[in-house]
Amino acid sequence: MFAEQKNINLCLSGGGALGFAHIGVIQALEENGIIATRVSGSSMGAIVGVFYAAGFSPAEILDIIKKHKLYKITKIVTLYSKTGIKGLSNHNTLRELIREKIPHNSFEGLQKKLFVCASNLNTAKWEIIHSGDMLDKWVAASASIPVIFETISLNNQSYTDGGVLNNMPAQPFESDSGRTIGVDVVNYMHLPEPQVNGIRETILTSMRVVVRQNSEKGRDICSYLIEPEVIPAYREFDFEKYYEIYQMGYEAGKKYIEKEKGIRELMV
């Protein structure tokens, strides 16, 4: 009689371009025999998470980014010229890519169980979505940075970036927290005193404060928390630095595994 295989849970935070570090962490985990069976994510964490849950390896996810030029802000953001819009850009590029790479476009068809977090503007609450056949729309909703991307309408409700209300959505794993690994790329509290001398820095710092506060519950749920120190070297919109950020995630993952002996118990 074979023993039932236990889940290994992976929670990926939002963080814009900083989320490319998730790919490196996943590679480090897999090289050490730590293979997640369930994945949860907000914003960029949901984007990386959906491809990982679909069965793409870290190397294949990097290849998708390179081939589809997802490191170019002009590829990701297409400014609207009309008025009366709900954001500066749509998420058509991302949605088309998901439908191309994951043709079934459903949560149920994924190789790993996926939980996507989105913020409901009608109820002012975050929601976790894990079923249905609108995978592309839910991932897009989770990654719809307010003002930058338009809100996504689903079930007569308006949704925006999951990181607005819950940037570290580990709640689906609360009853199984002993086997939950979190990756938080917005480790704001580890930074020196922030410099907010300009508009851009003020906006970024404000965003980081918000997501840090709403991440506390999710961070507490994780038994293992990997925090690639991508800030202050890089910022949330440094998409062209995707490979460097990925490498920082990889090194952070390796160092964490070497230091934290307990995580090795999750090795296959």
PDB file of C-alpha atoms in Angstrom:
ATOM      1  CA  MET A   1       0.000   0.000   0.000  1.00  0.00           C
ATOM      2  CA  PHE A   2       1.556   3.267  -1.115  1.00  0.00           C
ATOM      3  CA  ALA A   3       1.472   6.247   1.235  1.00  0.00           C
ATOM      4  CA  GLU A   4      -0.634   9.165   0.062  1.00  0.00           C
ATOM      5  CA  GLN A   5       1.513  11.918  -1.423  1.00  0.00           C
ATOM      6  CA  LYS A   6       1.309  15.111   0.603  1.00  0.00           C
ATOM      7  CA  ASN A   7       0.872  18.512  -0.996  1.00  0.00           C
ATOM      8  CA  ILE A   8       3.635  21.067  -1.188  1.00  0.00           C
ATOM      9  CA  ASN A   9       2.165  24.558  -1.352  1.00  0.00           C
ATOM     10  CA  LEU A  10       3.771  27.563  -3.024  1.00  0.00           C
ATOM     11  CA  CYS A  11       2.530  31.143  -2.547  1.00  0.00           C
ATOM     12  CA  LEU A  12       3.889  33.800  -4.937  1.00  0.00           C
ATOM     13  CA  SER A  13       3.520  37.495  -4.135  1.00  0.00           C
ATOM     14  CA  GLY A  14       2.786  40.323  -6.510  1.00  0.00           C
ATOM     15  CA  GLY A  15       5.463  42.875  -7.312  1.00  0.00           C
ATOM     16  CA  GLY A  16       5.463  43.753 -11.008  1.00  0.00           C
ATOM     17  CA  ALA A  17       8.806  43.043 -12.666  1.00  0.00           C
ATOM     18  CA  LEU A  18      10.228  42.005  -9.288  1.00  0.00           C
ATOM     19  CA  GLY A  19       8.094  38.891  -9.679  1.00  0.00           C
ATOM     20  CA  PHE A  20      10.500  37.527 -12.283  1.00  0.00           C
ATOM     21  CA  ALA A  21      12.466  36.428  -9.199  1.00  0.00           C
ATOM     22  CA  HIS A  22       9.740  33.802  -8.619  1.00  0.00           C
ATOM     23  CA  ILE A  23      10.981  31.893 -11.654  1.00  0.00           C
ATOM     24  CA  GLY A  24      14.493  31.663 -10.221  1.00  0.00           C
ATOM     25  CA  VAL A  25      13.223  30.541  -6.818  1.00  0.00           C
ATOM     26  CA  ILE A  26      11.109  27.822  -8.439  1.00  0.00           C
ATOM     27  CA  GLN A  27      14.156  26.607 -10.350  1.00  0.00           C
ATOM     28  CA  ALA A  28      16.206  26.433  -7.142  1.00  0.00           C
ATOM     29  CA  LEU A  29      13.412  24.518  -5.398  1.00  0.00           C
ATOM     30  CA  GLU A  30      13.035  22.007  -8.212  1.00  0.00           C
ATOM     31  CA  GLU A  31      16.787  21.431  -8.485  1.00  0.00           C
ATOM     32  CA  ASN A  32      16.619  20.392  -4.834  1.00  0.00           C
ATOM     33  CA  GLY A  33      13.684  18.040  -5.323  1.00  0.00           C
ATOM     34  CA  ILE A  34      11.062  20.395  -3.889  1.00  0.00           C
ATOM     35  CA  ILE A  35       8.167  20.265  -6.359  1.00  0.00           C
ATOM     36  CA  ALA A  36       5.037  22.246  -5.544  1.00  0.00           C
ATOM     37  CA  THR A  37       1.681  20.572  -6.127  1.00  0.00           C
ATOM     38  CA  ARG A  38      -0.475  23.615  -5.329  1.00  0.00           C
ATOM     39  CA  VAL A  39       0.225  27.232  -6.267  1.00  0.00           C
ATOM     40  CA  SER A  40      -1.336  30.517  -5.180  1.00  0.00           C
ATOM     41  CA  GLY A  41      -0.512  33.986  -6.454  1.00  0.00           C
ATOM     42  CA  SER A  42      -1.417  37.633  -6.793  1.00  0.00           C
ATOM     43  CA  SER A  43      -0.565  39.832  -9.775  1.00  0.00           C
ATOM     44  CA  MET A  44       2.832  38.789 -11.198  1.00  0.00           C
ATOM     45  CA  GLY A  45       2.700  35.840  -8.822  1.00  0.00           C
ATOM     46  CA  ALA A  46      -0.489  34.733 -10.580  1.00  0.00           C
ATOM     47  CA  ILE A  47       1.135  35.133 -14.009  1.00  0.00           C
ATOM     48  CA  VAL A  48       4.189  33.052 -13.126  1.00  0.00           C
ATOM     49  CA  GLY A  49       1.927  30.699 -11.201  1.00  0.00           C
ATOM     50  CA  VAL A  50      -0.424  29.950 -14.092  1.00  0.00           C
ATOM     51  CA  PHE A  51       2.384  28.886 -16.410  1.00  0.00           C
ATOM     52  CA  TYR A  52       4.064  26.836 -13.690  1.00  0.00           C
ATOM     53  CA  ALA A  53       0.738  25.190 -12.812  1.00  0.00           C
ATOM     54  CA  ALA A  54       0.216  24.402 -16.505  1.00  0.00           C
ATOM     55  CA  GLY A  55       3.416  22.339 -16.516  1.00  0.00           C
ATOM     56  CA  PHE A  56       5.966  24.771 -17.923  1.00  0.00           C
ATOM     57  CA  SER A  57       9.435  24.528 -16.383  1.00  0.00           C
ATOM     58  CA  PRO A  58      11.266  27.655 -15.157  1.00  0.00           C
ATOM     59  CA  ALA A  59      13.449  27.540 -18.283  1.00  0.00           C
ATOM     60  CA  GLU A  60      10.351  27.327 -20.493  1.00  0.00           C
ATOM     61  CA  ILE A  61       8.719  30.255 -18.687  1.00  0.00           C
ATOM     62  CA  LEU A  62      11.855  32.335 -19.278  1.00  0.00           C
ATOM     63  CA  ASP A  63      11.737  31.331 -22.937  1.00  0.00           C
ATOM     64  CA  ILE A  64       8.113  32.491 -23.175  1.00  0.00           C
ATOM     65  CA  ILE A  65       9.106  35.865 -21.718  1.00  0.00           C
ATOM     66  CA  LYS A  66      11.971  36.206 -24.191  1.00  0.00           C
ATOM     67  CA  LYS A  67      10.133  35.025 -27.320  1.00  0.00           C
ATOM     68  CA  HIS A  68       7.027  37.100 -26.645  1.00  0.00           C
ATOM     69  CA  LYS A  69       9.065  40.111 -25.467  1.00  0.00           C
ATOM     70  CA  LEU A  70       7.211  40.377 -22.189  1.00  0.00           C
ATOM     71  CA  TYR A  71      10.189  42.309 -20.855  1.00  0.00           C
ATOM     72  CA  LYS A  72       9.270  45.301 -23.054  1.00  0.00           C
ATOM     73  CA  ILE A  73       6.905  47.754 -21.404  1.00  0.00           C
ATOM     74  CA  THR A  74       5.600  48.773 -24.851  1.00  0.00           C
ATOM     75  CA  LYS A  75       4.596  45.146 -25.435  1.00  0.00           C
ATOM     76  CA  ILE A  76       2.819  44.871 -22.095  1.00  0.00           C
ATOM     77  CA  VAL A  77       1.156  48.285 -21.974  1.00  0.00           C
ATOM     78  CA  THR A  78      -0.703  49.612 -25.030  1.00  0.00           C
ATOM     79  CA  LEU A  79      -2.069  53.045 -24.247  1.00  0.00           C
ATOM     80  CA  TYR A  80      -5.672  53.766 -25.140  1.00  0.00           C
ATOM     81  CA  SER A  81      -6.431  56.876 -27.173  1.00  0.00           C
ATOM     82  CA  LYS A  82     -10.125  57.006 -26.332  1.00  0.00           C
ATOM     83  CA  THR A  83     -11.844  58.544 -23.306  1.00  0.00           C
ATOM     84  CA  GLY A  84     -14.207  56.979 -20.800  1.00  0.00           C
ATOM     85  CA  ILE A  85     -11.869  54.042 -20.191  1.00  0.00           C
ATOM     86  CA  LYS A  86     -11.213  52.113 -16.957  1.00  0.00           C
ATOM     87  CA  GLY A  87      -7.424  52.063 -17.296  1.00  0.00           C
ATOM     88  CA  LEU A  88      -4.593  53.242 -19.530  1.00  0.00           C
ATOM     89  CA  SER A  89      -4.160  49.825 -21.137  1.00  0.00           C
ATOM     90  CA  ASN A  90      -5.922  46.502 -21.590  1.00  0.00           C
ATOM     91  CA  HIS A  91      -4.513  43.058 -20.826  1.00  0.00           C
ATOM     92  CA  ASN A  92      -5.038  41.590 -24.302  1.00  0.00           C
ATOM     93  CA  THR A  93      -1.391  40.556 -24.716  1.00  0.00           C
ATOM     94  CA  LEU A  94      -1.435  38.485 -21.536  1.00  0.00           C
ATOM     95  CA  ARG A  95      -4.832  36.953 -22.189  1.00  0.00           C
ATOM     96  CA  GLU A  96      -3.941  35.972 -25.758  1.00  0.00           C
ATOM     97  CA  LEU A  97      -0.703  34.403 -24.545  1.00  0.00           C
ATOM     98  CA  ILE A  98      -2.482  32.336 -21.893  1.00  0.00           C
ATOM     99  CA  ARG A  99      -5.000  31.070 -24.432  1.00  0.00           C
ATOM    100  CA  GLU A 100      -2.179  30.213 -26.845  1.00  0.00           C
ATOM    101  CA  LYS A 101      -0.049  28.342 -24.310  1.00  0.00           C
ATOM    102  CA  ILE A 102      -2.937  26.883 -22.291  1.00  0.00           C
ATOM    103  CA  PRO A 103      -5.644  26.189 -24.914  1.00  0.00           C
ATOM    104  CA  HIS A 104      -8.133  24.600 -22.509  1.00  0.00           C
ATOM    105  CA  ASN A 105      -8.163  27.934 -20.604  1.00  0.00           C
ATOM    106  CA  SER A 106      -9.513  26.335 -17.437  1.00  0.00           C
ATOM    107  CA  PHE A 107      -8.373  25.848 -13.872  1.00  0.00           C
ATOM    108  CA  GLU A 108      -9.402  22.209 -13.951  1.00  0.00           C
ATOM    109  CA  GLY A 109      -7.113  21.416 -16.901  1.00  0.00           C
ATOM    110  CA  LEU A 110      -3.933  22.543 -15.121  1.00  0.00           C
ATOM    111  CA  GLN A 111      -1.370  20.022 -13.883  1.00  0.00           C
ATOM    112  CA  LYS A 112      -1.157  21.709 -10.483  1.00  0.00           C
ATOM    113  CA  LYS A 113      -3.966  23.194  -8.421  1.00  0.00           C
ATOM    114  CA  LEU A 114      -3.949  26.965  -8.921  1.00  0.00           C
ATOM    115  CA  PHE A 115      -5.444  29.681  -6.698  1.00  0.00           C
ATOM    116  CA  VAL A 116      -5.604  33.217  -8.120  1.00  0.00           C
ATOM    117  CA  CYS A 117      -6.266  36.267  -5.963  1.00  0.00           C
ATOM    118  CA  ALA A 118      -8.148  39.304  -7.314  1.00  0.00           C
ATOM    119  CA  SER A 119      -9.577  42.393  -5.602  1.00  0.00           C
ATOM    120  CA  ASN A 120     -13.322  42.937  -5.965  1.00  0.00           C
ATOM    121  CA  LEU A 121     -14.029  46.663  -6.235  1.00  0.00           C
ATOM    122  CA  ASN A 122     -17.759  46.171  -5.613  1.00  0.00           C
ATOM    123  CA  THR A 123     -17.351  44.403  -2.274  1.00  0.00           C
ATOM    124  CA  ALA A 124     -13.947  45.870  -1.291  1.00  0.00           C
ATOM    125  CA  LYS A 125     -12.769  42.328  -0.526  1.00  0.00           C
ATOM    126  CA  TRP A 126     -10.168  40.033  -2.037  1.00  0.00           C
ATOM    127  CA  GLU A 127     -11.297  36.758  -3.571  1.00  0.00           C
ATOM    128  CA  ILE A 128      -9.544  33.479  -4.318  1.00  0.00           C
ATOM    129  CA  ILE A 129     -10.569  31.847  -7.597  1.00  0.00           C
ATOM    130  CA  HIS A 130      -9.642  28.234  -8.310  1.00  0.00           C
ATOM    131  CA  SER A 131     -12.184  26.831 -10.747  1.00  0.00           C
ATOM    132  CA  GLY A 132     -13.899  27.573 -14.035  1.00  0.00           C
ATOM    133  CA  ASP A 133     -13.077  28.062 -17.688  1.00  0.00           C
ATOM    134  CA  MET A 134     -12.086  31.743 -17.723  1.00  0.00           C
ATOM    135  CA  LEU A 135      -8.480  31.265 -16.659  1.00  0.00           C
ATOM    136  CA  ASP A 136      -7.148  34.065 -18.858  1.00  0.00           C
ATOM    137  CA  LYS A 137      -9.603  36.632 -17.487  1.00  0.00           C
ATOM    138  CA  TRP A 138      -8.991  35.773 -13.839  1.00  0.00           C
ATOM    139  CA  VAL A 139      -5.210  35.925 -14.193  1.00  0.00           C
ATOM    140  CA  ALA A 140      -5.561  39.237 -16.049  1.00  0.00           C
ATOM    141  CA  ALA A 141      -7.827  40.548 -13.280  1.00  0.00           C
ATOM    142  CA  SER A 142      -5.272  39.510 -10.655  1.00  0.00           C
ATOM    143  CA  ALA A 143      -2.553  41.429 -12.532  1.00  0.00           C
ATOM    144  CA  SER A 144      -4.534  44.555 -13.419  1.00  0.00           C
ATOM    145  CA  ILE A 145      -2.493  47.236 -11.686  1.00  0.00           C
ATOM    146  CA  PRO A 146      -4.938  50.088 -10.939  1.00  0.00           C
ATOM    147  CA  VAL A 147      -4.912  52.941 -13.469  1.00  0.00           C
ATOM    148  CA  ILE A 148      -2.219  51.185 -15.567  1.00  0.00           C
ATOM    149  CA  PHE A 149      -4.574  48.374 -16.636  1.00  0.00           C
ATOM    150  CA  GLU A 150      -8.321  48.453 -17.025  1.00  0.00           C
ATOM    151  CA  THR A 151     -10.488  46.706 -14.469  1.00  0.00           C
ATOM    152  CA  ILE A 152     -11.858  43.319 -15.519  1.00  0.00           C
ATOM    153  CA  SER A 153     -15.604  42.685 -15.398  1.00  0.00           C
ATOM    154  CA  LEU A 154     -16.622  39.188 -14.315  1.00  0.00           C
ATOM    155  CA  ASN A 155     -19.986  38.012 -12.998  1.00  0.00           C
ATOM    156  CA  ASN A 156     -21.249  41.620 -12.965  1.00  0.00           C
ATOM    157  CA  GLN A 157     -18.412  42.603 -10.642  1.00  0.00           C
ATOM    158  CA  SER A 158     -15.323  44.739 -11.300  1.00  0.00           C
ATOM    159  CA  TYR A 159     -11.938  43.289 -10.399  1.00  0.00           C
ATOM    160  CA  THR A 160      -8.478  44.745 -10.122  1.00  0.00           C
ATOM    161  CA  ASP A 161      -5.004  43.684  -9.011  1.00  0.00           C
ATOM    162  CA  GLY A 162      -4.999  41.100  -6.222  1.00  0.00           C
ATOM    163  CA  GLY A 163      -2.109  42.902  -4.563  1.00  0.00           C
ATOM    164  CA  VAL A 164      -4.342  45.857  -3.731  1.00  0.00           C
ATOM    165  CA  LEU A 165      -5.995  43.869  -0.936  1.00  0.00           C
ATOM    166  CA  ASN A 166      -3.903  40.696  -0.573  1.00  0.00           C
ATOM    167  CA  ASN A 167      -0.430  40.547  -2.057  1.00  0.00           C
ATOM    168  CA  MET A 168       0.481  37.271  -0.334  1.00  0.00           C
ATOM    169  CA  PRO A 169      -2.549  34.994  -0.774  1.00  0.00           C
ATOM    170  CA  ALA A 170      -1.498  31.931   1.222  1.00  0.00           C
ATOM    171  CA  GLN A 171      -4.958  31.583   2.809  1.00  0.00           C
ATOM    172  CA  PRO A 172      -5.921  28.517   0.712  1.00  0.00           C
ATOM    173  CA  PHE A 173      -3.124  26.679   2.536  1.00  0.00           C
ATOM    174  CA  GLU A 174      -3.952  27.807   6.073  1.00  0.00           C
ATOM    175  CA  SER A 175      -4.895  24.307   7.226  1.00  0.00           C
ATOM    176  CA  ASP A 176      -1.730  22.898   5.653  1.00  0.00           C
ATOM    177  CA  SER A 177       0.694  25.677   6.535  1.00  0.00           C
ATOM    178  CA  GLY A 178       3.454  23.313   7.643  1.00  0.00           C
ATOM    179  CA  ARG A 179       4.054  22.479   4.004  1.00  0.00           C
ATOM    180  CA  THR A 180       3.738  25.983   2.590  1.00  0.00           C
ATOM    181  CA  ILE A 181       6.565  27.945   0.984  1.00  0.00           C
ATOM    182  CA  GLY A 182       6.080  31.661   0.405  1.00  0.00           C
ATOM    183  CA  VAL A 183       8.067  33.892  -1.926  1.00  0.00           C
ATOM    184  CA  ASP A 184       7.714  37.605  -1.174  1.00  0.00           C
ATOM    185  CA  VAL A 185       9.551  39.983  -3.513  1.00  0.00           C
ATOM    186  CA  VAL A 186       8.281  43.164  -1.862  1.00  0.00           C
ATOM    187  CA  ASN A 187      10.279  42.838   1.342  1.00  0.00           C
ATOM    188  CA  TYR A 188       9.787  46.492   2.220  1.00  0.00           C
ATOM    189  CA  MET A 189      10.472  46.094   5.931  1.00  0.00           C
ATOM    190  CA  HIS A 190      14.009  44.917   5.238  1.00  0.00           C
ATOM    191  CA  LEU A 191      14.938  48.179   3.527  1.00  0.00           C
ATOM    192  CA  PRO A 192      16.740  51.182   4.931  1.00  0.00           C
ATOM    193  CA  GLU A 193      14.785  54.409   5.372  1.00  0.00           C
ATOM    194  CA  PRO A 194      13.048  55.019   2.015  1.00  0.00           C
ATOM    195  CA  GLN A 195      13.892  58.069  -0.042  1.00  0.00           C
ATOM    196  CA  VAL A 196      10.737  59.717  -1.402  1.00  0.00           C
ATOM    197  CA  ASN A 197      12.207  62.752  -3.102  1.00  0.00           C
ATOM    198  CA  GLY A 198      10.283  62.410  -6.357  1.00  0.00           C
ATOM    199  CA  ILE A 199       6.822  61.451  -7.611  1.00  0.00           C
ATOM    200  CA  ARG A 200       7.921  58.034  -8.887  1.00  0.00           C
ATOM    201  CA  GLU A 201       9.627  57.083  -5.618  1.00  0.00           C
ATOM    202  CA  THR A 202       6.684  58.362  -3.597  1.00  0.00           C
ATOM    203  CA  ILE A 203       4.250  56.223  -5.610  1.00  0.00           C
ATOM    204  CA  LEU A 204       6.440  53.118  -5.394  1.00  0.00           C
ATOM    205  CA  THR A 205       7.032  53.533  -1.673  1.00  0.00           C
ATOM    206  CA  SER A 206       3.309  54.023  -1.039  1.00  0.00           C
ATOM    207  CA  MET A 207       2.508  50.885  -3.033  1.00  0.00           C
ATOM    208  CA  ARG A 208       5.081  48.887  -1.097  1.00  0.00           C
ATOM    209  CA  VAL A 209       3.715  50.046   2.243  1.00  0.00           C
ATOM    210  CA  VAL A 210       0.184  49.010   1.242  1.00  0.00           C
ATOM    211  CA  VAL A 211       1.120  45.566  -0.028  1.00  0.00           C
ATOM    212  CA  ARG A 212       3.401  44.936   2.922  1.00  0.00           C
ATOM    213  CA  GLN A 213       0.567  45.609   5.338  1.00  0.00           C
ATOM    214  CA  ASN A 214      -1.909  43.383   3.517  1.00  0.00           C
ATOM    215  CA  SER A 215       0.682  40.598   3.202  1.00  0.00           C
ATOM    216  CA  GLU A 216       1.163  40.013   6.918  1.00  0.00           C
ATOM    217  CA  LYS A 217      -1.502  37.311   7.293  1.00  0.00           C
ATOM    218  CA  GLY A 218      -0.274  35.383   4.264  1.00  0.00           C
ATOM    219  CA  ARG A 219       3.348  35.657   5.381  1.00  0.00           C
ATOM    220  CA  ASP A 220       2.418  34.263   8.794  1.00  0.00           C
ATOM    221  CA  ILE A 221       0.772  31.230   7.175  1.00  0.00           C
ATOM    222  CA  CYS A 222       3.976  30.269   5.362  1.00  0.00           C
ATOM    223  CA  SER A 223       6.328  27.982   7.273  1.00  0.00           C
ATOM    224  CA  TYR A 224       9.114  28.842   4.862  1.00  0.00           C
ATOM    225  CA  LEU A 225       9.491  32.373   3.522  1.00  0.00           C
ATOM    226  CA  ILE A 226      11.969  33.210   0.769  1.00  0.00           C
ATOM    227  CA  GLU A 227      12.589  36.937   0.227  1.00  0.00           C
ATOM    228  CA  PRO A 228      14.823  37.708  -2.765  1.00  0.00           C
ATOM    229  CA  GLU A 229      16.434  41.092  -2.086  1.00  0.00           C
ATOM    230  CA  VAL A 230      15.547  42.549  -5.467  1.00  0.00           C
ATOM    231  CA  ILE A 231      14.701  45.901  -3.884  1.00  0.00           C
ATOM    232  CA  PRO A 232      16.414  48.409  -3.961  1.00  0.00           C
ATOM    233  CA  ALA A 233      18.519  47.150  -6.879  1.00  0.00           C
ATOM    234  CA  TYR A 234      15.423  46.957  -9.102  1.00  0.00           C
ATOM    235  CA  ARG A 235      11.951  48.462  -9.205  1.00  0.00           C
ATOM    236  CA  GLU A 236       8.491  47.164 -10.055  1.00  0.00           C
ATOM    237  CA  PHE A 237       8.615  48.471 -13.636  1.00  0.00           C
ATOM    238  CA  ASP A 238      12.144  47.274 -14.516  1.00  0.00           C
ATOM    239  CA  PHE A 239      10.788  44.630 -16.882  1.00  0.00           C
ATOM    240  CA  GLU A 240      13.813  44.847 -19.186  1.00  0.00           C
ATOM    241  CA  LYS A 241      15.921  43.515 -16.282  1.00  0.00           C
ATOM    242  CA  TYR A 242      13.948  40.270 -16.189  1.00  0.00           C
ATOM    243  CA  TYR A 243      16.964  37.985 -16.469  1.00  0.00           C
ATOM    244  CA  GLU A 244      18.964  39.736 -13.762  1.00  0.00           C
ATOM    245  CA  ILE A 245      15.930  39.642 -11.452  1.00  0.00           C
ATOM    246  CA  TYR A 246      15.398  35.961 -12.253  1.00  0.00           C
ATOM    247  CA  GLN A 247      19.026  35.242 -11.320  1.00  0.00           C
ATOM    248  CA  MET A 248      18.624  37.041  -7.988  1.00  0.00           C
ATOM    249  CA  GLY A 249      15.619  34.836  -7.260  1.00  0.00           C
ATOM    250  CA  TYR A 250      17.610  31.738  -8.141  1.00  0.00           C
ATOM    251  CA  GLU A 251      20.491  32.679  -5.839  1.00  0.00           C
ATOM    252  CA  ALA A 252      18.076  33.589  -3.028  1.00  0.00           C
ATOM    253  CA  GLY A 253      16.346  30.226  -3.387  1.00  0.00           C
ATOM    254  CA  LYS A 254      19.616  28.295  -3.271  1.00  0.00           C
ATOM    255  CA  LYS A 255      20.876  30.195  -0.229  1.00  0.00           C
ATOM    256  CA  TYR A 256      17.599  29.705   1.623  1.00  0.00           C
ATOM    257  CA  ILE A 257      17.606  25.941   1.024  1.00  0.00           C
ATOM    258  CA  GLU A 258      21.206  25.680   2.192  1.00  0.00           C
ATOM    259  CA  LYS A 259      20.458  27.642   5.366  1.00  0.00           C
ATOM    260  CA  GLU A 260      16.967  26.390   6.239  1.00  0.00           C
ATOM    261  CA  LYS A 261      17.387  22.671   6.872  1.00  0.00           C
ATOM    262  CA  GLY A 262      13.715  22.179   7.666  1.00  0.00           C
ATOM    263  CA  ILE A 263      12.643  22.860   4.082  1.00  0.00           C
ATOM    264  CA  ARG A 264      14.589  19.810   2.968  1.00  0.00           C
ATOM    265  CA  GLU A 265      11.918  17.639   4.554  1.00  0.00           C
ATOM    266  CA  LEU A 266       9.719  18.611   1.593  1.00  0.00           C
ATOM    267  CA  MET A 267      12.131  17.049  -0.906  1.00  0.00           C
ATOM    268  CA  VAL A 268      10.625  14.350  -3.093  1.00  0.00           C
TER     269      VAL A 268
END
